[in-house]
CSV table of C-alpha atoms and ligand atoms in Angstrom, one decimal:
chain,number,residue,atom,x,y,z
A,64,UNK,CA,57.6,-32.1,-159.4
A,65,UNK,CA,60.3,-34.0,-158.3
A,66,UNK,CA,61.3,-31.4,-155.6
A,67,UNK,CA,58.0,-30.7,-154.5
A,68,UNK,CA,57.9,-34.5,-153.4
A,69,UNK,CA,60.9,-35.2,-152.0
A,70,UNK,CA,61.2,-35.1,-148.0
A,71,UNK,CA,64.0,-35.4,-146.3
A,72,UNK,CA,61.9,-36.8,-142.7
A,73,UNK,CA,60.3,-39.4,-145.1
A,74,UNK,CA,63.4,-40.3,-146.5
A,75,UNK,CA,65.0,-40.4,-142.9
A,76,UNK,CA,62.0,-42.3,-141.5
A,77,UNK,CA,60.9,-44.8,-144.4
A,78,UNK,CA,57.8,-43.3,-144.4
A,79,UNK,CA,55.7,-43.0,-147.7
A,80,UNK,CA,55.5,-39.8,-149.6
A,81,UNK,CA,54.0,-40.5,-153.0
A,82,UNK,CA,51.2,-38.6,-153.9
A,83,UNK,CA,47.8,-39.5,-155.1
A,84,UNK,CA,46.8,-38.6,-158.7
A,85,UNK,CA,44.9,-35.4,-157.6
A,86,UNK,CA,47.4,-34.6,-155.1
A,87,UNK,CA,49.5,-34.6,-158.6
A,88,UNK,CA,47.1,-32.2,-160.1
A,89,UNK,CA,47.0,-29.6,-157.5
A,90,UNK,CA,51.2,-30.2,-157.2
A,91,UNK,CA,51.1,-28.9,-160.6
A,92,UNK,CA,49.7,-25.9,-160.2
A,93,UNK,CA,52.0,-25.3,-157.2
A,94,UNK,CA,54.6,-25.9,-159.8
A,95,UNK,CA,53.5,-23.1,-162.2
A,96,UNK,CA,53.0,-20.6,-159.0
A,97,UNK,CA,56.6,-21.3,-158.3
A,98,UNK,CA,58.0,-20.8,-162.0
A,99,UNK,CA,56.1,-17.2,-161.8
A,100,UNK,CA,57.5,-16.6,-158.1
A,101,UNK,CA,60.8,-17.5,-159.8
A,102,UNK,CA,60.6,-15.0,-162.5
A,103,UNK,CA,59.5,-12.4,-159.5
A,104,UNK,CA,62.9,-13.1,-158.5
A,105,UNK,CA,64.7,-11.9,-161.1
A,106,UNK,CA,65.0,-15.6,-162.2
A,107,UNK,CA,67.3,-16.8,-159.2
A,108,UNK,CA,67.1,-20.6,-158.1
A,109,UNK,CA,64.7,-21.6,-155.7
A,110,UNK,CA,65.4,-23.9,-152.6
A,111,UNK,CA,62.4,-26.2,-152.3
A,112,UNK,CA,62.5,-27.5,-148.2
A,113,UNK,CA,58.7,-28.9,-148.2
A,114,UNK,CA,56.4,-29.4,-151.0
A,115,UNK,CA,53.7,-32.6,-150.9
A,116,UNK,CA,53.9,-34.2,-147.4
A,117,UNK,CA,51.7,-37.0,-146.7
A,118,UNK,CA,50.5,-37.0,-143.7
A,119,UNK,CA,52.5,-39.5,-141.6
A,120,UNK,CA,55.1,-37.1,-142.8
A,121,UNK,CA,53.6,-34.1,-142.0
A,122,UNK,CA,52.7,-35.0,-138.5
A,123,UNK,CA,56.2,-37.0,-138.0
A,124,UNK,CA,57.6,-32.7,-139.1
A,125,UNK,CA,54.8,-31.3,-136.7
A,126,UNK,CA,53.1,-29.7,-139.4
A,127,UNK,CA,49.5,-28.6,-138.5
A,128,UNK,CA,46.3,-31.1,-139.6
A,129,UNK,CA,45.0,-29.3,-141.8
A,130,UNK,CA,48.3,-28.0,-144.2
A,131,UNK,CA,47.7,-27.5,-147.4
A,132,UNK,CA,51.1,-29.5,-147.7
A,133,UNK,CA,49.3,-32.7,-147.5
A,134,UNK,CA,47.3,-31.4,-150.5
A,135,UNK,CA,49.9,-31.0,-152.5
A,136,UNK,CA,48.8,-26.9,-152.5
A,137,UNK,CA,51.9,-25.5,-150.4
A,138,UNK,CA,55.4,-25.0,-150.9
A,139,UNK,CA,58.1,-24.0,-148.7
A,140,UNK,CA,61.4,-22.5,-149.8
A,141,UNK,CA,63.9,-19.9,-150.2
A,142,UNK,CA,65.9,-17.8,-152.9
A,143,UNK,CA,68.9,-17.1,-150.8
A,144,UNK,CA,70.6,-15.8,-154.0
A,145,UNK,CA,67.7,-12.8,-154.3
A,146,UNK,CA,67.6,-12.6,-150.5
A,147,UNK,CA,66.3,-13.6,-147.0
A,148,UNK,CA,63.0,-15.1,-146.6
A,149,UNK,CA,61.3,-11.7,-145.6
A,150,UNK,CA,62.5,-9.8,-148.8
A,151,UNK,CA,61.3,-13.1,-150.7
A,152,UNK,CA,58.1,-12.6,-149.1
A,153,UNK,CA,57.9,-8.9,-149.8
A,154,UNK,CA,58.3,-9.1,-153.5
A,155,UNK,CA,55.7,-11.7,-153.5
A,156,UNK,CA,53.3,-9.7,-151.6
A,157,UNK,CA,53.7,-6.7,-153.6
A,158,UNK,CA,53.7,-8.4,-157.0
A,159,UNK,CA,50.2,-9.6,-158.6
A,160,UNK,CA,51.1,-13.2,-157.6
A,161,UNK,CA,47.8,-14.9,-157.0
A,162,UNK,CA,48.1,-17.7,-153.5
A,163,UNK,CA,45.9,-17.9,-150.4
A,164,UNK,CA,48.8,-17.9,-147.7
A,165,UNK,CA,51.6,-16.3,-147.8
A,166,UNK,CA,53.7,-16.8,-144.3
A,167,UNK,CA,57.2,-15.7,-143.7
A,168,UNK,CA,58.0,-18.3,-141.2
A,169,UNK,CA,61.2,-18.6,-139.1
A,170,UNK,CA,63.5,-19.1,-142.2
A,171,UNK,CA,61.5,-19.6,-145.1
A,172,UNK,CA,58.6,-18.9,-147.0
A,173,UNK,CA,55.4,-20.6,-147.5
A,174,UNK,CA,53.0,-20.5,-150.3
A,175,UNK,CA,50.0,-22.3,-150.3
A,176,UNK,CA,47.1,-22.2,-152.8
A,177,UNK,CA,43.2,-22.4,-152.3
A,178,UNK,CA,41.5,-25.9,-153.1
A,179,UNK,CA,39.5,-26.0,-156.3
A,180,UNK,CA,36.6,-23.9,-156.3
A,181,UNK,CA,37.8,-21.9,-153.6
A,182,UNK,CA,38.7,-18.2,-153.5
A,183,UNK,CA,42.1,-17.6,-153.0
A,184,UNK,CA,42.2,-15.6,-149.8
A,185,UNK,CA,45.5,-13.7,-150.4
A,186,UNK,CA,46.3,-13.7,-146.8
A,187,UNK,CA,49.6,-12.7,-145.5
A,188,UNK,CA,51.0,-13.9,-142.3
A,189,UNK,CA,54.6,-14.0,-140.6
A,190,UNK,CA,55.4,-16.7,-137.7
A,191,UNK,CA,58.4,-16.3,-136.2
A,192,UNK,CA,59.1,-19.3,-134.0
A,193,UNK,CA,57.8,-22.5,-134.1
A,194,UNK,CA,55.7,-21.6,-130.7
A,195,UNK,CA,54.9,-18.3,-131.7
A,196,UNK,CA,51.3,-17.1,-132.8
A,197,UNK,CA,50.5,-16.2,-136.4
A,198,UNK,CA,51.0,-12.6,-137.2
A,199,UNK,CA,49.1,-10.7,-139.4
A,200,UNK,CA,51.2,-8.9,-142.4
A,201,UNK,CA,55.1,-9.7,-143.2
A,202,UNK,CA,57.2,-8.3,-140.9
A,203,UNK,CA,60.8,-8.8,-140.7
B,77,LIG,ZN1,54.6,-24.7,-145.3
């Protein structure tokens, strides 16, 4: 929980990142997506870069309106000790992982899960720049 609320911007700006009490709720379901996704990886330690971002901090990052980040529903990360992001984003594909979004961005993975009472749409995307347009599929 703890890493999925730190930020680095907020710390660096002084802006506030503490998350409301269903933010909380939905960060622990991120938290039990991650402990399967870390199992996936033959158990190797996780790098959390971005979990809850409010969303002073998500806009002071760039990250877009409406990220599931400032729901407390996304994480970003790596497992550099199983393997680059796209191989991280490959065994999560083709495992039975449930998540919405899955996007191999330009060095790291994000996960993000579906609001409560919404279908999870199991969509896999790769972006490779910060400019670039989303793709659909993971491709390395
Ligand atoms: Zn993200």
């Amino acid at each position: 929980m703890e890493e999925l609320c730190f930020s680095e911007a907020a710390a660096r700006l002084g802006l506030d990142n503490i998350p409301s009490a269903s933010i909380v709720a939905n960060l622990g379901l991120v938290a039990a997506l991650m402990e399967k996704i870390r199992a996936l990886l033959d158990g190797k330690p996780i790098v959390v870069h971005s979990g809850y971002r409010s969303v002073l901090v998500n806009k002071a990052v760039g990250g877009v309106g409406t990220s599931a980040h400032c729901l407390g529903l996304a994480c970003d990360f790596v497992c550099p000790r199983f393997g680059p992001p796209e191989e991280v984003a490959m065994a999560i594909l083709k495992s039975e992982i449930d998540y919405d979004q899955l996007i191999l961005e330009y060095g790291w993975v994000h996960i993000g899960l579906a609001q409560e009472g919404r279908l999870c749409r199991r969509e896999a995307l790769t972006k490779r720049s910060a400019s670039a347009e989303y793709e659909v599929g993971i491709r390395g």
